[in-house]
Short mmCIF file of C-alpha atoms in Angstrom, two decimals:
data_model
loop_
_atom_site.label_atom_id
_atom_site.label_comp_id
_atom_site.label_asym_id
_atom_site.label_seq_id
_atom_site.Cartn_x
_atom_site.Cartn_y
_atom_site.Cartn_z
CA UNK A 1 14.87 -5.36 4.41
CA UNK A 2 17.39 -3.59 2.16
CA UNK A 3 20.10 -5.90 3.55
CA UNK A 4 17.94 -8.89 2.72
CA UNK A 5 17.45 -7.83 -0.90
CA UNK A 6 21.20 -7.06 -1.15
CA UNK A 7 22.10 -10.51 0.11
CA UNK A 8 19.55 -12.15 -2.15
CA UNK A 9 20.92 -10.24 -5.15
CA UNK A 10 24.38 -11.74 -4.47
CA UNK A 11 22.99 -15.31 -4.99
CA UNK A 12 22.92 -15.97 -8.70
CA UNK A 13 19.86 -18.29 -8.61
CA UNK A 14 17.76 -15.85 -6.61
CA UNK A 15 18.92 -12.90 -8.69
CA UNK A 16 17.79 -14.67 -11.82
CA UNK A 17 14.37 -15.29 -10.24
CA UNK A 18 14.07 -11.58 -9.33
CA UNK A 19 15.03 -10.48 -12.87
CA UNK A 20 12.64 -13.10 -14.36
CA UNK A 21 9.79 -11.73 -12.20
CA UNK A 22 10.56 -8.14 -13.18
CA UNK A 23 10.66 -9.02 -16.90
CA UNK A 24 7.26 -10.69 -16.77
CA UNK A 25 5.76 -7.76 -14.84
CA UNK A 26 7.23 -5.40 -17.43
CA UNK A 27 5.62 -7.38 -20.19
CA UNK A 28 2.24 -7.08 -18.49
CA UNK A 29 2.61 -3.32 -18.00
CA UNK A 30 3.63 -3.00 -21.64
CA UNK A 31 0.63 -4.93 -22.86
CA UNK A 32 -1.61 -2.77 -20.69
CA UNK A 33 -0.85 0.13 -23.11
CA UNK A 34 -1.52 -1.75 -26.32
CA UNK A 35 -5.03 -0.88 -27.57
CA UNK A 36 -7.45 -3.46 -28.90
CA UNK A 37 -7.30 -3.95 -32.68
CA UNK A 38 -9.73 -1.70 -34.53
CA UNK A 39 -10.48 0.60 -31.61
CA UNK A 40 -10.33 4.31 -32.21
CA UNK A 41 -7.62 6.07 -30.22
CA UNK A 42 -9.43 9.41 -30.66
CA UNK A 43 -12.52 8.06 -29.02
CA UNK A 44 -10.43 6.79 -26.08
CA UNK A 45 -8.95 10.21 -25.52
CA UNK A 46 -12.38 11.83 -25.86
CA UNK A 47 -13.98 9.91 -23.00
CA UNK A 48 -10.93 8.92 -20.86
CA UNK A 49 -11.06 12.02 -18.66
CA UNK A 50 -14.80 11.64 -18.08
CA UNK A 51 -14.54 8.00 -16.88
CA UNK A 52 -14.68 7.18 -13.23
CA UNK A 53 -11.70 5.64 -11.49
CA UNK A 54 -13.39 2.29 -11.50
CA UNK A 55 -13.99 -0.19 -8.71
CA UNK A 56 -11.31 -1.51 -6.40
CA UNK A 57 -11.85 -4.94 -7.99
CA UNK A 58 -11.03 -3.37 -11.39
CA UNK A 59 -7.74 -2.13 -9.96
CA UNK A 60 -6.91 -5.57 -8.51
CA UNK A 61 -7.87 -7.28 -11.76
CA UNK A 62 -5.78 -4.82 -13.73
CA UNK A 63 -8.57 -3.17 -15.73
CA UNK A 64 -8.31 0.39 -14.37
CA UNK A 65 -5.24 1.65 -16.23
CA UNK A 66 -5.85 -0.71 -19.17
CA UNK A 67 -9.52 -0.28 -20.00
CA UNK A 68 -9.17 -0.50 -23.81
CA UNK A 69 -6.00 -2.65 -23.97
CA UNK A 70 -5.45 -6.30 -24.90
CA UNK A 71 -4.91 -6.97 -21.12
CA UNK A 72 -8.05 -5.05 -20.01
CA UNK A 73 -9.45 -8.10 -18.18
CA UNK A 74 -6.13 -8.76 -16.46
CA UNK A 75 -6.04 -11.47 -13.81
CA UNK A 76 -9.74 -10.94 -13.04
CA UNK A 77 -11.16 -14.06 -14.77
CA UNK A 78 -8.53 -16.24 -13.12
CA UNK A 79 -9.44 -14.82 -9.70
CA UNK A 80 -13.14 -15.47 -10.33
CA UNK A 81 -12.42 -19.03 -11.53
CA UNK A 82 -10.33 -19.69 -8.41
CA UNK A 83 -13.14 -18.43 -6.21
CA UNK A 84 -15.67 -20.68 -7.98
CA UNK A 85 -13.41 -23.71 -7.69
CA UNK A 86 -12.91 -23.08 -3.99
CA UNK A 87 -16.66 -23.02 -3.49
CA UNK A 88 -17.18 -26.07 -5.65
CA UNK A 89 -14.67 -28.07 -3.60
CA UNK A 90 -17.07 -27.84 -0.68
CA UNK A 91 -20.17 -28.62 -2.75
CA UNK A 92 -18.81 -31.42 -4.93
CA UNK A 93 -17.26 -34.40 -3.04
CA UNK A 94 -15.20 -35.49 -6.05
CA UNK A 95 -13.28 -32.18 -6.16
CA UNK A 96 -12.73 -32.45 -2.38
CA UNK A 97 -11.34 -35.89 -2.91
CA UNK A 98 -9.11 -34.66 -5.77
CA UNK A 99 -7.63 -31.97 -3.43
CA UNK A 100 -6.53 -34.75 -1.05
CA UNK A 101 -4.88 -36.91 -3.69
CA UNK A 102 -1.55 -35.09 -3.55
CA UNK A 103 0.18 -33.54 -6.53
CA UNK A 104 -1.89 -35.32 -9.20
CA UNK A 105 -5.15 -34.16 -7.65
CA UNK A 106 -3.94 -30.57 -7.42
CA UNK A 107 -2.87 -30.64 -11.05
CA UNK A 108 -6.37 -31.73 -12.11
CA UNK A 109 -7.98 -28.96 -10.09
CA UNK A 110 -5.55 -26.51 -11.65
CA UNK A 111 -6.56 -27.74 -15.11
CA UNK A 112 -10.25 -27.30 -14.27
CA UNK A 113 -9.50 -23.77 -13.05
CA UNK A 114 -7.75 -22.94 -16.29
CA UNK A 115 -10.68 -24.20 -18.39
CA UNK A 116 -13.09 -22.20 -16.28
CA UNK A 117 -10.91 -19.15 -16.64
CA UNK A 118 -11.18 -19.40 -20.42
CA UNK A 119 -15.01 -19.74 -20.22
CA UNK A 120 -15.31 -16.69 -17.92
CA UNK A 121 -12.89 -14.76 -20.12
CA UNK A 122 -15.05 -15.48 -23.16
CA UNK A 123 -18.19 -14.25 -21.36
CA UNK A 124 -16.52 -11.10 -20.02
CA UNK A 125 -14.70 -10.39 -23.33
CA UNK A 126 -18.05 -10.51 -25.16
CA UNK A 127 -19.54 -7.98 -22.78
CA UNK A 128 -16.58 -5.65 -23.01
CA UNK A 129 -16.56 -5.76 -26.82
CA UNK A 130 -20.29 -5.04 -27.08
CA UNK A 131 -19.95 -2.15 -24.62
CA UNK A 132 -17.10 -0.70 -26.71
CA UNK A 133 -18.89 -1.17 -30.01
CA UNK A 134 -19.23 2.58 -30.67
CA UNK A 135 -15.47 3.07 -30.09
CA UNK A 136 -14.37 0.85 -32.99
CA UNK A 137 -13.49 2.51 -36.27
CA UNK A 138 -15.35 -0.23 -38.14
CA UNK A 139 -17.71 -2.14 -35.87
CA UNK A 140 -18.11 -5.09 -38.26
CA UNK A 141 -18.77 -8.59 -37.05
CA UNK A 142 -15.23 -9.62 -37.92
CA UNK A 143 -13.79 -6.74 -35.86
CA UNK A 144 -15.93 -7.62 -32.86
CA UNK A 145 -14.94 -11.33 -33.09
CA UNK A 146 -11.25 -10.35 -33.34
CA UNK A 147 -11.70 -8.17 -30.28
CA UNK A 148 -13.24 -11.00 -28.27
CA UNK A 149 -10.47 -13.42 -29.28
CA UNK A 150 -7.80 -10.85 -28.39
CA UNK A 151 -9.22 -10.23 -24.94
CA UNK A 152 -9.52 -13.96 -24.18
CA UNK A 153 -6.00 -14.50 -25.40
CA UNK A 154 -4.73 -11.62 -23.32
CA UNK A 155 -6.40 -12.89 -20.13
CA UNK A 156 -5.19 -16.42 -20.75
CA UNK A 157 -1.70 -15.14 -21.41
CA UNK A 158 -1.67 -13.27 -18.12
CA UNK A 159 -2.85 -16.41 -16.33
CA UNK A 160 0.09 -18.32 -17.91
CA UNK A 161 2.52 -15.50 -16.90
CA UNK A 162 1.23 -15.71 -13.32
CA UNK A 163 1.93 -19.42 -13.31
CA UNK A 164 5.41 -18.83 -14.67
CA UNK A 165 6.11 -16.37 -11.87
CA UNK A 166 4.92 -18.97 -9.32
CA UNK A 167 7.07 -21.68 -10.82
CA UNK A 168 10.23 -19.77 -11.73
CA UNK A 169 9.91 -16.40 -9.91
CA UNK A 170 9.94 -15.11 -6.36
CA UNK A 171 6.51 -15.86 -5.01
CA UNK A 172 2.85 -16.46 -6.03
CA UNK A 173 2.36 -15.05 -9.51
CA UNK A 174 -1.26 -13.90 -9.03
CA UNK A 175 -0.34 -12.05 -5.87
CA UNK A 176 2.56 -10.30 -7.65
CA UNK A 177 0.34 -9.19 -10.50
CA UNK A 178 -2.30 -7.83 -8.07
CA UNK A 179 0.50 -6.09 -6.11
CA UNK A 180 1.76 -4.48 -9.30
CA UNK A 181 -1.70 -3.34 -10.36
CA UNK A 182 -2.29 -1.67 -7.04
CA UNK A 183 1.11 -0.02 -6.86
CA UNK A 184 0.72 1.30 -10.39
CA UNK A 185 -2.32 3.27 -9.17
CA UNK A 186 -0.45 4.72 -6.21
CA UNK A 187 0.72 7.88 -8.07
CA UNK A 188 -2.85 8.93 -8.67
CA UNK A 189 -3.50 8.85 -4.91
CA UNK A 190 -0.37 10.83 -4.28
CA UNK A 191 -1.48 13.42 -6.87
CA UNK A 192 -4.81 13.71 -5.05
CA UNK A 193 -3.06 14.51 -1.80
CA UNK A 194 -0.79 17.03 -3.48
CA UNK A 195 -3.73 18.63 -5.19
CA UNK A 196 -5.65 18.80 -1.92
CA UNK A 197 -2.63 20.40 -0.24
CA UNK A 198 -2.22 23.02 -2.95
CA UNK A 199 -5.86 24.03 -3.15
CA UNK A 200 -6.62 23.80 0.54
CA UNK A 201 -5.71 26.06 3.43
CA UNK A 202 -3.55 25.35 6.50
CA UNK A 203 -6.28 23.04 7.86
CA UNK A 204 -5.94 20.92 4.75
CA UNK A 205 -2.23 20.42 5.43
CA UNK A 206 -3.01 19.32 8.99
CA UNK A 207 -5.63 16.85 7.63
CA UNK A 208 -3.09 15.39 5.22
CA UNK A 209 -0.51 14.99 8.00
CA UNK A 210 -3.14 13.15 10.09
CA UNK A 211 -3.98 10.92 7.11
CA UNK A 212 -0.32 10.00 6.55
CA UNK A 213 0.15 9.19 10.23
CA UNK A 214 -3.03 7.13 10.15
CA UNK A 215 -1.89 5.13 7.11
CA UNK A 216 1.48 4.54 8.75
CA UNK A 217 -0.28 3.23 11.94
CA UNK A 218 -2.48 0.99 9.71
CA UNK A 219 0.67 -0.45 8.01
CA UNK A 220 2.24 -1.24 11.35
CA UNK A 221 -1.06 -2.85 12.57
CA UNK A 222 -1.31 -4.94 9.35
CA UNK A 223 2.24 -6.27 9.86
CA UNK A 224 1.43 -7.23 13.49
CA UNK A 225 -1.77 -9.05 12.43
CA UNK A 226 -0.14 -10.70 9.43
CA UNK A 227 2.73 -12.09 11.47
CA UNK A 228 0.69 -12.82 14.60
CA UNK A 229 0.16 -16.45 15.48
CA UNK A 230 -1.11 -18.66 18.32
CA UNK A 231 1.34 -21.42 19.27
CA UNK A 232 -0.30 -24.56 20.66
CA UNK A 233 2.19 -26.70 22.65
CA UNK A 234 2.47 -30.27 21.42
CA UNK A 235 4.42 -32.96 23.30
CA UNK A 236 5.60 -36.18 21.71
CA UNK A 237 6.20 -39.44 23.55
CA UNK A 238 8.85 -41.96 22.54
CA UNK A 239 7.94 -45.27 20.98
CA UNK A 240 9.72 -48.57 21.80
CA UNK A 241 10.21 -50.87 18.84
CA UNK A 242 12.29 -53.89 19.97
CA UNK A 243 15.26 -52.48 21.73
CA UNK A 244 15.21 -49.17 19.98
CA UNK A 245 13.49 -45.96 20.91
CA UNK A 246 11.83 -43.92 18.20
CA UNK A 247 10.33 -40.44 18.29
CA UNK A 248 11.07 -37.37 20.32
CA UNK A 249 10.42 -38.56 23.83
CA UNK A 250 9.53 -35.74 26.20
CA UNK A 251 10.19 -33.06 23.56
CA UNK A 252 7.71 -30.20 23.36
CA UNK A 253 7.14 -28.42 20.06
CA UNK A 254 4.59 -25.83 18.93
CA UNK A 255 1.90 -25.90 16.32
CA UNK A 256 1.59 -22.33 14.98
CA UNK A 257 -1.85 -21.05 13.90
CA UNK A 258 -1.86 -17.63 12.22
CA UNK A 259 -4.20 -15.00 13.39
CA UNK A 260 -5.56 -14.62 9.86
CA UNK A 261 -4.94 -17.77 7.88
CA UNK A 262 -7.00 -16.49 4.93
CA UNK A 263 -4.89 -13.29 4.68
CA UNK A 264 -5.77 -11.20 1.65
CA UNK A 265 -7.79 -14.00 0.04
CA UNK A 266 -10.82 -13.19 2.10
CA UNK A 267 -10.56 -9.51 1.13
CA UNK A 268 -10.31 -10.32 -2.56
CA UNK A 269 -13.23 -12.73 -2.46
CA UNK A 270 -15.39 -10.14 -0.64
CA UNK A 271 -14.44 -7.39 -3.11
CA UNK A 272 -15.27 -9.66 -6.03
CA UNK A 273 -18.82 -10.30 -4.84
CA UNK A 274 -19.63 -6.82 -3.52
CA UNK A 275 -18.37 -4.96 -6.57
CA UNK A 276 -19.41 -7.56 -9.21
CA UNK A 277 -22.69 -5.74 -10.04
CA UNK A 278 -20.81 -2.44 -10.43
CA UNK A 279 -18.34 -4.19 -12.75
CA UNK A 280 -21.20 -5.60 -14.78
CA UNK A 281 -22.77 -2.15 -15.03
CA UNK A 282 -19.73 -0.88 -16.96
CA UNK A 283 -20.68 -3.22 -19.88
CA UNK A 284 -24.45 -2.67 -19.96
CA UNK A 285 -26.90 0.16 -19.49
CA UNK A 286 -28.34 -0.57 -16.01
CA UNK A 287 -31.95 0.27 -15.23
CA UNK A 288 -33.19 2.19 -12.26
CA UNK A 289 -33.57 -0.85 -10.04
CA UNK A 290 -30.11 -2.19 -10.89
CA UNK A 291 -28.61 1.26 -10.34
CA UNK A 292 -30.17 1.38 -6.84
CA UNK A 293 -28.70 -2.08 -6.08
CA UNK A 294 -25.26 -0.91 -7.20
CA UNK A 295 -25.49 2.18 -4.99
CA UNK A 296 -26.50 0.09 -1.98
CA UNK A 297 -23.62 -2.35 -2.48
CA UNK A 298 -20.90 0.31 -2.64
CA UNK A 299 -18.78 0.22 0.43
CA UNK A 300 -19.28 3.99 0.84
CA UNK A 301 -22.90 3.18 1.59
CA UNK A 302 -23.63 1.88 5.10
CA UNK A 303 -25.47 -1.17 3.72
CA UNK A 304 -22.65 -2.04 1.38
CA UNK A 305 -20.10 -1.54 4.17
CA UNK A 306 -22.01 -3.96 6.44
CA UNK A 307 -22.31 -6.57 3.67
CA UNK A 308 -18.62 -6.10 2.87
CA UNK A 309 -17.63 -6.76 6.55
CA UNK A 310 -19.93 -9.80 6.74
CA UNK A 311 -18.41 -11.25 3.57
CA UNK A 312 -14.87 -10.73 4.96
CA UNK A 313 -15.86 -12.62 8.09
CA UNK A 314 -17.52 -15.38 6.07
CA UNK A 315 -14.61 -15.93 3.64
CA UNK A 316 -12.08 -15.79 6.52
CA UNK A 317 -13.83 -18.71 8.19
CA UNK A 318 -14.48 -20.42 4.86
CA UNK A 319 -10.89 -20.33 3.66
CA UNK A 320 -9.54 -21.24 7.11
CA UNK A 321 -11.81 -24.30 7.20
CA UNK A 322 -10.31 -25.43 3.87
CA UNK A 323 -6.68 -24.86 4.87
CA UNK A 324 -6.90 -26.19 8.47
CA UNK A 325 -8.53 -29.56 9.09
CA UNK A 326 -8.68 -30.15 12.88
CA UNK A 327 -9.71 -33.82 12.53
CA UNK A 328 -6.78 -34.57 10.21
CA UNK A 329 -4.33 -32.70 12.43
CA UNK A 330 -5.57 -34.57 15.53
CA UNK A 331 -5.33 -37.96 13.71
CA UNK A 332 -1.80 -37.34 12.49
CA UNK A 333 -0.79 -36.13 15.94
CA UNK A 334 -2.18 -39.31 17.48
CA UNK A 335 -0.39 -41.52 15.00
CA UNK A 336 2.95 -39.91 15.76
CA UNK A 337 2.51 -40.16 19.50
CA UNK A 338 1.82 -36.46 19.96
CA UNK A 339 -0.67 -34.82 22.32
CA UNK A 340 -1.55 -31.42 23.58
CA UNK A 341 -0.83 -31.20 27.34
CA UNK A 342 -4.08 -31.40 29.31
CA UNK A 343 -6.07 -32.54 26.26
CA UNK A 344 -6.89 -36.17 25.48
CA UNK A 345 -5.88 -37.45 22.02
CA UNK A 346 -8.43 -38.01 19.31
CA UNK A 347 -11.74 -36.11 19.20
CA UNK A 348 -11.02 -33.91 22.29
CA UNK A 349 -7.86 -32.69 20.54
CA UNK A 350 -9.79 -31.97 17.34
CA UNK A 351 -12.42 -30.03 19.34
CA UNK A 352 -9.74 -28.08 21.13
CA UNK A 353 -8.00 -27.08 17.84
CA UNK A 354 -11.36 -26.11 16.38
CA UNK A 355 -12.13 -23.76 19.27
CA UNK A 356 -8.70 -22.16 19.06
CA UNK A 357 -8.93 -21.68 15.29
CA UNK A 358 -12.42 -20.21 15.47
CA UNK A 359 -11.50 -17.73 18.18
CA UNK A 360 -8.25 -16.58 16.58
CA UNK A 361 -9.85 -16.40 13.12
CA UNK A 362 -12.54 -14.11 14.54
CA UNK A 363 -9.87 -11.76 15.90
CA UNK A 364 -8.03 -11.71 12.59
CA UNK A 365 -11.16 -11.31 10.50
CA UNK A 366 -12.47 -8.41 12.58
CA UNK A 367 -9.10 -6.73 12.51
CA UNK A 368 -8.90 -6.94 8.70
CA UNK A 369 -12.53 -5.84 8.37
CA UNK A 370 -11.78 -2.72 10.53
CA UNK A 371 -8.68 -1.95 8.43
CA UNK A 372 -10.75 -2.31 5.24
CA UNK A 373 -12.98 0.53 6.46
CA UNK A 374 -10.07 3.00 6.64
CA UNK A 375 -10.88 4.59 3.25
CA UNK A 376 -14.46 5.13 4.41
CA UNK A 377 -13.16 6.90 7.51
CA UNK A 378 -10.97 9.11 5.41
CA UNK A 379 -13.91 10.11 3.22
CA UNK A 380 -16.44 10.59 6.01
CA UNK A 381 -14.17 12.42 8.42
CA UNK A 382 -11.66 14.25 6.17
CA UNK A 383 -13.47 14.28 2.85
CA UNK A 384 -10.45 12.74 1.13
CA UNK A 385 -10.35 10.05 -1.51
CA UNK A 386 -6.65 9.20 -1.70
CA UNK A 387 -7.12 6.28 -4.08
CA UNK A 388 -5.60 3.81 -1.62
CA UNK A 389 -6.72 2.71 1.81
CA UNK A 390 -7.15 -0.16 4.21
CA UNK A 391 -7.95 -2.90 1.65
CA UNK A 392 -5.22 -1.98 -0.75
CA UNK A 393 -2.76 -1.60 2.11
CA UNK A 394 -3.70 -5.08 3.38
CA UNK A 395 -2.98 -6.58 -0.01
CA UNK A 396 0.21 -4.59 -0.66
CA UNK A 397 1.71 -5.16 2.78
CA UNK A 398 0.64 -8.85 2.81
CA UNK A 399 2.26 -9.53 -0.61
CA UNK A 400 5.37 -7.54 0.37
CA UNK A 401 5.80 -9.63 3.54
CA UNK A 402 5.29 -12.82 1.50
CA UNK A 403 8.03 -11.69 -0.91
CA UNK A 404 10.37 -11.07 2.03
CA UNK A 405 9.61 -14.43 3.58
CA UNK A 406 10.05 -16.19 0.20
CA UNK A 407 13.51 -14.63 -0.18
CA UNK A 408 14.44 -15.56 3.38
CA UNK A 409 13.37 -19.16 2.86
CA UNK A 410 15.30 -19.38 -0.44
CA UNK A 411 18.38 -17.97 1.22
CA UNK A 412 17.96 -20.36 4.16
CA UNK A 413 17.69 -23.35 1.76
CA UNK A 414 21.02 -22.34 0.20
CA UNK A 415 22.61 -22.07 3.69
CA UNK A 416 23.52 -18.48 3.10
CA UNK A 417 25.35 -17.45 6.21
CA UNK A 418 24.86 -14.15 7.96
CA UNK A 419 21.67 -12.97 6.31
CA UNK A 420 19.58 -13.28 9.46
CA UNK A 421 21.88 -11.14 11.65
CA UNK A 422 23.05 -8.74 9.01
#
């Protein structure tokens, strides 16, 4: 991997993309330390130590280390808007039709997602401002309005920066921002391990060693699942047009299907729904019933853990059904003279692809669900809360592998010689 980054750095175009991505990420981290206008710094310091670490969704959205900053909502509203638009594509036929209209249709859906992001940002910004009313030096109506406008502008600005990374940077901008937010919380987990080692006895050191080995094994397993794929053989027959032969007569290729097509998307969707009530509770004063619901939905609770796993399975199948359309694949294969050996073209091919996708998606979804329970195992067995676990590792490793693949593809497009065997 070091060789890959070194070779990528030698190419001016890729080097500019890397620097561009780092500059945008630096801007986001800088904005995370700029407090909201009118908020009292003394009140922040007074209650900062007593606050909880926040939900995992807060960390992904960027709100953990920037609770009172102009970027306190982070990429969260955009994530929620994307989830809602994904669900609406299934419920509203017009959106489904737009998604199939090529580049123009995708641009319209992107525009709708942006508008929805602003609406969600306005709602969330209002809740945040009202919950922080006592922390403002002068909680006048003008101050609260300015706070809401600032939060909406900050979230919209981060959404725009994410799109700039996608267009001019290394890889998907939203994934990069989530990656940065999680990595920025890594030192707190390391400090927890160090503190546990210093205050514990020799048994504590053994536990920490076991935890580190377990995390390393989880990383290896994530890489295997992430890169795993089922290759379906496809054979193409030649077509005679006049005296000429077209197509790849007798040639056999493979149609790769990833073990987990949804990847980290299913994890993020599941986290968003499970921890949404707990996120809302930070902006209001929950009653006894709502507090019980929050306690049940936490993944440290058996009920919340089961719901979390079910949601991961559901969103894995849901997202895979959006990305992979067996009927469309079978139809295109038939038009190009392709067929799966032993399977008749048309509907039998579609049914076969559906069976393969469903089975392999089940394996990937269960694997990721088991990995997501790693932090629970660490807490139940070892009594450790390291601040990072299976879910965060899935996201971090997945994004890191996507970055590596993006660099490899960009080097390959530029016919860079020797980077594969160096």
